[in-house]
Amino acid sequence: WIRGVYLITLIDPGEQGAFRDYGHDHIAAVNLTQLLEHAEHVERDITTTLAATVERQARWRVRSSLTEASHRVGVVHFVGGPCELGSIACCIVPGGSSGWTVLPSLSAAIELACVRSSSRDADYHGIFVGQTVRLTGLVQRKDLNRERGVVVSYNSSSGRWQVVLESGGGKALRAKNLEPLSAPATTTTTTANTATATSTSEASSNDPLVRVFAFWGCARWSRTQLLGECARGHWGICRASVADVVIDLQHPTSHRADLNDRVAYAPVSMMTEDFMRESERQMTSLEP
């Protein structure tokens, strides 16, 4: 758990009243780097079979009018953290004005992804709202080629798709400049009687185009607990961006290295653990 990249999904202020000691509030976060199919330390109450069964049930709850769109939605299962591992803590749906939406249930997440991917007014060229894409073929902004982003809307008057980029900006682009990143690391193929997990090595041209991330379990702290751990140097913090949900599902753990320029750590103080001081001393000694 200690080398993960956690996205804060909930800040619950706890009991309301004139006096609060911040002992009853809690912060929840989910690990973006631990795919369920690759997890080795997960308790037996979570298996890919259970995940597939829960996903199948969630798809059945989606309105029948969205059945066609549901085939475009692939669910990727993660181990979100050590708390409540036997259930889904939350789901993340790429898309929306901020670049992603957090929802408490898998059925609601699949439905939202279906609604978004069904919203189009023109020849869509295989592009859907909520889809992860890679920019390509740009002439005047060649520096943006190969950058990834999430499609958030379509402008019918200009014929362009609005994309929130992993660098934090936004860009209106034509479909020819967008390369869909379609195949999740693990999708679940569901029928009336079966639920089968399929790996990317078996992916085909019919793979889902829009992702939903389901997180089994989460990490939790009170605000004072998390601030204390940050002060001791256990955690670094940065502002979340769409880059955090544009996940390379072939190498999810590589996301940690991408954060080096963004994460801020507490300065060395009396609260800093001795092993953190020693690590900093060793790193400083290696600098040219």
mmCIF file of C-alpha atoms in Angstrom:
data_model
loop_
_atom_site.group_PDB
_atom_site.id
_atom_site.type_symbol
_atom_site.label_atom_id
_atom_site.label_comp_id
_atom_site.label_asym_id
_atom_site.label_seq_id
_atom_site.Cartn_x
_atom_site.Cartn_y
_atom_site.Cartn_z
ATOM 1 C CA TRP A 1 0.000 0.000 0.000
ATOM 2 C CA ILE A 2 2.812 2.404 0.793
ATOM 3 C CA ARG A 3 4.044 3.086 -2.748
ATOM 4 C CA GLY A 4 0.695 3.826 -4.299
ATOM 5 C CA VAL A 5 -0.728 6.960 -5.879
ATOM 6 C CA TYR A 6 -3.949 7.837 -4.070
ATOM 7 C CA LEU A 7 -6.702 10.105 -5.345
ATOM 8 C CA ILE A 8 -8.801 11.706 -2.595
ATOM 9 C CA THR A 9 -12.446 10.962 -3.383
ATOM 10 C CA LEU A 10 -14.239 11.992 -0.188
ATOM 11 C CA ILE A 11 -13.793 14.551 2.591
ATOM 12 C CA ASP A 12 -16.497 13.980 5.195
ATOM 13 C CA PRO A 13 -16.669 16.743 7.836
ATOM 14 C CA GLY A 14 -18.332 14.368 10.289
ATOM 15 C CA GLU A 15 -20.665 15.590 13.003
ATOM 16 C CA GLN A 16 -22.104 19.068 12.611
ATOM 17 C CA GLY A 17 -22.167 21.491 15.495
ATOM 18 C CA ALA A 18 -20.537 24.470 17.129
ATOM 19 C CA PHE A 19 -17.583 22.403 18.325
ATOM 20 C CA ARG A 20 -15.727 19.785 16.322
ATOM 21 C CA ASP A 21 -12.403 18.285 17.362
ATOM 22 C CA TYR A 22 -11.843 16.765 13.872
ATOM 23 C CA GLY A 23 -11.724 13.305 15.391
ATOM 24 C CA HIS A 24 -14.991 12.186 13.785
ATOM 25 C CA ASP A 25 -14.336 13.379 10.254
ATOM 26 C CA HIS A 26 -12.583 11.275 7.649
ATOM 27 C CA ILE A 27 -10.841 11.469 4.314
ATOM 28 C CA ALA A 28 -11.080 8.610 1.813
ATOM 29 C CA ALA A 29 -8.737 7.966 -1.101
ATOM 30 C CA VAL A 30 -8.219 5.188 -3.657
ATOM 31 C CA ASN A 31 -5.039 3.737 -5.129
ATOM 32 C CA LEU A 32 -4.694 4.364 -8.879
ATOM 33 C CA THR A 33 -1.808 1.942 -9.403
ATOM 34 C CA GLN A 34 -3.015 -1.473 -8.178
ATOM 35 C CA LEU A 35 -5.034 -3.425 -10.746
ATOM 36 C CA LEU A 36 -7.134 -6.168 -9.177
ATOM 37 C CA GLU A 37 -5.877 -8.827 -11.573
ATOM 38 C CA HIS A 38 -2.254 -8.103 -10.571
ATOM 39 C CA ALA A 39 -2.820 -7.837 -6.816
ATOM 40 C CA GLU A 40 -0.946 -10.405 -4.751
ATOM 41 C CA HIS A 41 -1.767 -9.294 -1.191
ATOM 42 C CA VAL A 42 -5.555 -9.059 -1.533
ATOM 43 C CA GLU A 43 -7.686 -11.060 0.873
ATOM 44 C CA ARG A 44 -9.703 -13.898 -0.564
ATOM 45 C CA ASP A 45 -12.978 -12.020 -0.303
ATOM 46 C CA ILE A 46 -12.041 -10.215 -3.528
ATOM 47 C CA THR A 47 -11.536 -12.239 -6.681
ATOM 48 C CA THR A 48 -11.899 -11.457 -10.358
ATOM 49 C CA THR A 49 -14.922 -13.772 -10.386
ATOM 50 C CA LEU A 50 -16.636 -11.731 -7.657
ATOM 51 C CA ALA A 51 -15.765 -8.525 -9.506
ATOM 52 C CA ALA A 52 -17.256 -9.931 -12.715
ATOM 53 C CA THR A 53 -20.441 -10.977 -10.900
ATOM 54 C CA VAL A 54 -20.877 -7.544 -9.297
ATOM 55 C CA GLU A 55 -20.287 -5.918 -12.669
ATOM 56 C CA ARG A 56 -22.869 -8.120 -14.376
ATOM 57 C CA GLN A 57 -25.452 -7.221 -11.739
ATOM 58 C CA ALA A 58 -24.650 -3.529 -12.139
ATOM 59 C CA ARG A 59 -25.120 -3.727 -15.898
ATOM 60 C CA TRP A 60 -28.537 -5.321 -15.403
ATOM 61 C CA ARG A 61 -29.590 -2.281 -13.387
ATOM 62 C CA VAL A 62 -28.790 0.094 -16.241
ATOM 63 C CA ARG A 63 -31.833 1.259 -18.166
ATOM 64 C CA SER A 64 -32.729 -0.902 -21.176
ATOM 65 C CA SER A 65 -32.562 2.174 -23.424
ATOM 66 C CA LEU A 66 -28.811 2.285 -22.756
ATOM 67 C CA THR A 67 -28.121 -1.381 -23.513
ATOM 68 C CA GLU A 68 -26.427 -0.597 -26.822
ATOM 69 C CA ALA A 69 -24.246 2.078 -25.261
ATOM 70 C CA SER A 70 -23.248 -0.245 -22.400
ATOM 71 C CA HIS A 71 -21.224 -2.351 -24.841
ATOM 72 C CA ARG A 72 -18.917 0.635 -25.276
ATOM 73 C CA VAL A 73 -18.209 0.776 -21.539
ATOM 74 C CA GLY A 74 -15.394 -1.297 -20.062
ATOM 75 C CA VAL A 75 -15.016 -1.626 -16.306
ATOM 76 C CA VAL A 76 -11.474 -1.771 -14.893
ATOM 77 C CA HIS A 77 -11.208 -3.100 -11.338
ATOM 78 C CA PHE A 78 -8.607 -1.777 -8.869
ATOM 79 C CA VAL A 79 -7.669 -2.556 -5.287
ATOM 80 C CA GLY A 80 -8.410 0.861 -3.813
ATOM 81 C CA GLY A 81 -6.978 0.356 -0.324
ATOM 82 C CA PRO A 82 -6.997 -1.787 2.826
ATOM 83 C CA CYS A 83 -10.340 -0.598 4.257
ATOM 84 C CA GLU A 84 -13.526 -2.523 3.363
ATOM 85 C CA LEU A 85 -11.824 -4.673 0.727
ATOM 86 C CA GLY A 86 -14.919 -6.804 0.213
ATOM 87 C CA SER A 87 -16.953 -4.063 -1.478
ATOM 88 C CA ILE A 88 -16.627 -1.286 -4.020
ATOM 89 C CA ALA A 89 -15.755 1.949 -2.240
ATOM 90 C CA CYS A 90 -16.379 4.191 -5.250
ATOM 91 C CA CYS A 91 -16.126 4.420 -9.018
ATOM 92 C CA ILE A 92 -14.499 7.015 -11.253
ATOM 93 C CA VAL A 93 -15.925 7.894 -14.656
ATOM 94 C CA PRO A 94 -13.572 9.884 -16.932
ATOM 95 C CA GLY A 95 -15.261 12.908 -18.513
ATOM 96 C CA GLY A 96 -17.254 15.849 -17.244
ATOM 97 C CA SER A 97 -16.146 19.438 -16.751
ATOM 98 C CA SER A 98 -13.368 18.555 -14.287
ATOM 99 C CA GLY A 99 -12.145 15.559 -16.269
ATOM 100 C CA TRP A 100 -13.698 12.879 -14.059
ATOM 101 C CA THR A 101 -16.699 12.133 -11.833
ATOM 102 C CA VAL A 102 -16.728 10.113 -8.603
ATOM 103 C CA LEU A 103 -19.809 7.978 -7.910
ATOM 104 C CA PRO A 104 -20.607 5.585 -5.042
ATOM 105 C CA SER A 105 -22.035 2.679 -7.052
ATOM 106 C CA LEU A 106 -20.959 0.745 -10.131
ATOM 107 C CA SER A 107 -24.415 0.776 -11.711
ATOM 108 C CA ALA A 108 -24.582 4.587 -11.475
ATOM 109 C CA ALA A 109 -21.087 4.843 -12.962
ATOM 110 C CA ILE A 110 -21.916 2.564 -15.903
ATOM 111 C CA GLU A 111 -25.137 4.481 -16.531
ATOM 112 C CA LEU A 112 -23.325 7.826 -16.530
ATOM 113 C CA ALA A 113 -20.679 6.495 -18.918
ATOM 114 C CA CYS A 114 -23.456 5.199 -21.195
ATOM 115 C CA VAL A 115 -25.294 8.531 -21.188
ATOM 116 C CA ARG A 116 -22.124 10.478 -21.939
ATOM 117 C CA SER A 117 -21.004 8.174 -24.733
ATOM 118 C CA SER A 118 -24.482 8.342 -26.315
ATOM 119 C CA SER A 119 -24.414 12.160 -26.523
ATOM 120 C CA ARG A 120 -23.323 13.115 -30.018
ATOM 121 C CA ASP A 121 -24.787 15.251 -32.779
ATOM 122 C CA ALA A 122 -22.711 14.342 -35.811
ATOM 123 C CA ASP A 123 -20.535 11.736 -37.461
ATOM 124 C CA TYR A 124 -18.491 10.759 -34.440
ATOM 125 C CA HIS A 125 -15.648 8.870 -36.209
ATOM 126 C CA GLY A 126 -15.343 6.448 -33.307
ATOM 127 C CA ILE A 127 -14.952 9.220 -30.692
ATOM 128 C CA PHE A 128 -17.163 9.295 -27.597
ATOM 129 C CA VAL A 129 -17.547 11.602 -24.609
ATOM 130 C CA GLY A 130 -15.613 10.139 -21.676
ATOM 131 C CA GLN A 131 -13.127 8.378 -23.902
ATOM 132 C CA THR A 132 -9.380 8.483 -23.310
ATOM 133 C CA VAL A 133 -7.576 9.645 -26.448
ATOM 134 C CA ARG A 134 -4.092 10.485 -27.688
ATOM 135 C CA LEU A 135 -3.472 13.593 -29.800
ATOM 136 C CA THR A 136 -1.981 12.999 -33.221
ATOM 137 C CA GLY A 137 -1.356 14.745 -36.540
ATOM 138 C CA LEU A 138 -1.252 18.292 -35.164
ATOM 139 C CA VAL A 139 0.771 20.611 -37.415
ATOM 140 C CA GLN A 140 0.814 23.975 -35.633
ATOM 141 C CA ARG A 141 1.073 22.426 -32.151
ATOM 142 C CA LYS A 142 3.376 19.476 -32.794
ATOM 143 C CA ASP A 143 4.445 19.628 -29.154
ATOM 144 C CA LEU A 144 1.010 18.292 -28.173
ATOM 145 C CA ASN A 145 1.210 15.193 -30.364
ATOM 146 C CA ARG A 146 1.235 11.992 -28.282
ATOM 147 C CA GLU A 147 -0.265 13.798 -25.269
ATOM 148 C CA ARG A 148 -3.263 12.043 -23.748
ATOM 149 C CA GLY A 149 -6.554 13.474 -22.600
ATOM 150 C CA VAL A 150 -10.233 12.834 -21.924
ATOM 151 C CA VAL A 151 -13.038 13.843 -24.299
ATOM 152 C CA VAL A 152 -15.584 15.936 -22.373
ATOM 153 C CA SER A 153 -17.970 17.357 -24.996
ATOM 154 C CA TYR A 154 -18.734 17.890 -28.684
ATOM 155 C CA ASN A 155 -19.407 21.245 -30.380
ATOM 156 C CA SER A 156 -21.699 20.621 -33.335
ATOM 157 C CA SER A 157 -21.256 24.137 -34.755
ATOM 158 C CA SER A 158 -17.480 23.800 -35.066
ATOM 159 C CA GLY A 159 -17.348 20.044 -35.528
ATOM 160 C CA ARG A 160 -14.718 19.763 -32.809
ATOM 161 C CA TRP A 161 -14.343 17.703 -29.654
ATOM 162 C CA GLN A 162 -13.347 19.415 -26.395
ATOM 163 C CA VAL A 163 -10.519 17.492 -24.746
ATOM 164 C CA VAL A 164 -9.089 18.035 -21.263
ATOM 165 C CA LEU A 165 -5.363 17.296 -21.559
ATOM 166 C CA GLU A 166 -3.183 15.534 -19.015
ATOM 167 C CA SER A 167 -1.034 18.679 -18.859
ATOM 168 C CA GLY A 168 -4.049 20.477 -17.384
ATOM 169 C CA GLY A 169 -5.201 22.551 -20.349
ATOM 170 C CA GLY A 170 -8.047 22.101 -22.793
ATOM 171 C CA LYS A 171 -8.147 21.895 -26.566
ATOM 172 C CA ALA A 172 -10.910 21.818 -29.222
ATOM 173 C CA LEU A 173 -9.905 19.245 -31.835
ATOM 174 C CA ARG A 174 -11.254 17.472 -34.868
ATOM 175 C CA ALA A 175 -11.766 13.723 -34.783
ATOM 176 C CA LYS A 176 -8.879 13.160 -37.210
ATOM 177 C CA ASN A 177 -6.486 14.488 -34.556
ATOM 178 C CA LEU A 178 -7.702 12.080 -31.863
ATOM 179 C CA GLU A 179 -6.535 8.500 -31.525
ATOM 180 C CA PRO A 180 -8.855 6.441 -29.298
ATOM 181 C CA LEU A 181 -7.200 4.436 -26.541
ATOM 182 C CA SER A 182 -9.794 1.734 -26.430
ATOM 183 C CA ALA A 183 -8.645 -1.387 -24.633
ATOM 184 C CA PRO A 184 -8.752 -1.466 -20.826
ATOM 185 C CA ALA A 185 -6.330 -3.783 -19.037
ATOM 186 C CA THR A 186 -9.226 -5.949 -17.893
ATOM 187 C CA THR A 187 -12.733 -5.812 -19.252
ATOM 188 C CA THR A 188 -15.644 -7.970 -18.237
ATOM 189 C CA THR A 189 -17.735 -9.558 -20.921
ATOM 190 C CA THR A 190 -21.229 -10.221 -19.591
ATOM 191 C CA THR A 191 -24.195 -12.164 -20.921
ATOM 192 C CA ALA A 192 -27.401 -13.369 -19.278
ATOM 193 C CA ASN A 193 -25.672 -16.408 -17.803
ATOM 194 C CA THR A 194 -21.934 -15.776 -17.753
ATOM 195 C CA ALA A 195 -19.347 -13.267 -16.634
ATOM 196 C CA THR A 196 -15.849 -13.649 -18.032
ATOM 197 C CA ALA A 197 -12.723 -11.601 -17.331
ATOM 198 C CA THR A 198 -10.672 -10.849 -20.456
ATOM 199 C CA SER A 199 -7.101 -9.563 -20.404
ATOM 200 C CA THR A 200 -5.619 -7.051 -22.815
ATOM 201 C CA SER A 201 -3.611 -9.743 -24.513
ATOM 202 C CA GLU A 202 -6.951 -11.017 -25.843
ATOM 203 C CA ALA A 203 -8.295 -7.598 -26.771
ATOM 204 C CA SER A 204 -9.942 -7.147 -30.160
ATOM 205 C CA SER A 205 -11.332 -4.327 -32.283
ATOM 206 C CA ASN A 206 -14.619 -4.682 -30.395
ATOM 207 C CA ASP A 207 -13.100 -3.716 -27.052
ATOM 208 C CA PRO A 208 -14.939 -1.099 -24.975
ATOM 209 C CA LEU A 209 -14.114 2.512 -25.790
ATOM 210 C CA VAL A 210 -15.129 4.236 -22.553
ATOM 211 C CA ARG A 211 -13.642 3.329 -19.179
ATOM 212 C CA VAL A 212 -15.155 3.081 -15.728
ATOM 213 C CA PHE A 213 -12.760 2.506 -12.818
ATOM 214 C CA ALA A 214 -14.141 0.473 -9.900
ATOM 215 C CA PHE A 215 -12.163 0.570 -6.639
ATOM 216 C CA TRP A 216 -12.450 -2.278 -4.151
ATOM 217 C CA GLY A 217 -11.687 -0.831 -0.752
ATOM 218 C CA CYS A 218 -10.034 2.477 0.051
ATOM 219 C CA ALA A 219 -7.612 4.193 2.404
ATOM 220 C CA ARG A 220 -9.007 6.326 5.236
ATOM 221 C CA TRP A 221 -7.712 8.887 7.705
ATOM 222 C CA SER A 222 -9.075 11.631 9.889
ATOM 223 C CA ARG A 223 -7.862 15.041 8.770
ATOM 224 C CA THR A 224 -5.520 15.375 11.745
ATOM 225 C CA GLN A 225 -4.142 11.881 11.137
ATOM 226 C CA LEU A 226 -3.378 12.567 7.467
ATOM 227 C CA LEU A 227 -1.854 15.968 8.197
ATOM 228 C CA GLY A 228 0.324 14.358 10.865
ATOM 229 C CA GLU A 229 1.546 11.675 8.464
ATOM 230 C CA CYS A 230 2.315 14.360 5.867
ATOM 231 C CA ALA A 231 4.242 16.389 8.465
ATOM 232 C CA ARG A 232 6.337 13.321 9.311
ATOM 233 C CA GLY A 233 7.209 12.915 5.628
ATOM 234 C CA HIS A 234 5.158 9.794 4.952
ATOM 235 C CA TRP A 235 3.091 11.343 2.165
ATOM 236 C CA GLY A 236 3.478 14.009 -0.478
ATOM 237 C CA ILE A 237 0.492 15.950 -1.838
ATOM 238 C CA CYS A 238 -0.320 17.584 -5.154
ATOM 239 C CA ARG A 239 -3.388 18.925 -6.902
ATOM 240 C CA ALA A 240 -5.196 16.229 -8.880
ATOM 241 C CA SER A 241 -5.458 16.606 -12.642
ATOM 242 C CA VAL A 242 -6.884 14.653 -15.556
ATOM 243 C CA ALA A 243 -3.421 13.073 -15.915
ATOM 244 C CA ASP A 244 -4.293 11.031 -12.832
ATOM 245 C CA VAL A 245 -7.254 9.322 -14.509
ATOM 246 C CA VAL A 246 -5.642 8.947 -17.942
ATOM 247 C CA ILE A 247 -4.009 5.779 -16.678
ATOM 248 C CA ASP A 248 -1.599 3.647 -18.686
ATOM 249 C CA LEU A 249 -3.240 0.345 -17.875
ATOM 250 C CA GLN A 250 -0.349 -1.633 -19.300
ATOM 251 C CA HIS A 251 2.018 -0.031 -16.739
ATOM 252 C CA PRO A 252 -0.129 1.536 -13.995
ATOM 253 C CA THR A 253 2.726 1.759 -11.481
ATOM 254 C CA SER A 254 4.665 4.057 -13.840
ATOM 255 C CA HIS A 255 2.258 6.819 -12.829
ATOM 256 C CA ARG A 256 4.220 7.350 -9.625
ATOM 257 C CA ALA A 257 7.304 8.524 -11.556
ATOM 258 C CA ASP A 258 5.161 11.004 -13.503
ATOM 259 C CA LEU A 259 4.301 12.780 -10.234
ATOM 260 C CA ASN A 260 7.866 13.681 -9.240
ATOM 261 C CA ASP A 261 7.585 17.230 -10.559
ATOM 262 C CA ARG A 262 4.156 17.809 -9.004
ATOM 263 C CA VAL A 263 4.295 16.396 -5.491
ATOM 264 C CA ALA A 264 5.164 18.643 -2.548
ATOM 265 C CA TYR A 265 6.516 17.234 0.712
ATOM 266 C CA ALA A 266 6.630 18.835 4.131
ATOM 267 C CA PRO A 267 9.981 20.478 4.958
ATOM 268 C CA VAL A 268 12.266 18.716 7.423
ATOM 269 C CA SER A 269 11.201 19.533 10.981
ATOM 270 C CA MET A 270 11.059 18.053 14.453
ATOM 271 C CA MET A 271 8.203 15.826 13.267
ATOM 272 C CA THR A 272 10.175 14.288 10.406
ATOM 273 C CA GLU A 273 10.894 10.598 10.965
ATOM 274 C CA ASP A 274 14.580 9.632 11.297
ATOM 275 C CA PHE A 275 14.461 7.317 8.285
ATOM 276 C CA MET A 276 13.130 10.193 6.162
ATOM 277 C CA ARG A 277 16.001 12.405 7.312
ATOM 278 C CA GLU A 278 18.485 9.677 6.397
ATOM 279 C CA SER A 279 16.895 9.218 2.957
ATOM 280 C CA GLU A 280 17.170 12.925 2.275
ATOM 281 C CA ARG A 281 20.811 12.921 3.400
ATOM 282 C CA GLN A 282 21.614 10.039 1.061
ATOM 283 C CA MET A 283 19.835 11.663 -1.865
ATOM 284 C CA THR A 284 21.668 14.948 -1.249
ATOM 285 C CA SER A 285 25.022 13.149 -1.196
ATOM 286 C CA LEU A 286 24.297 11.710 -4.654
ATOM 287 C CA GLU A 287 23.625 15.086 -6.227
ATOM 288 C CA PRO A 288 26.451 16.357 -8.515
#
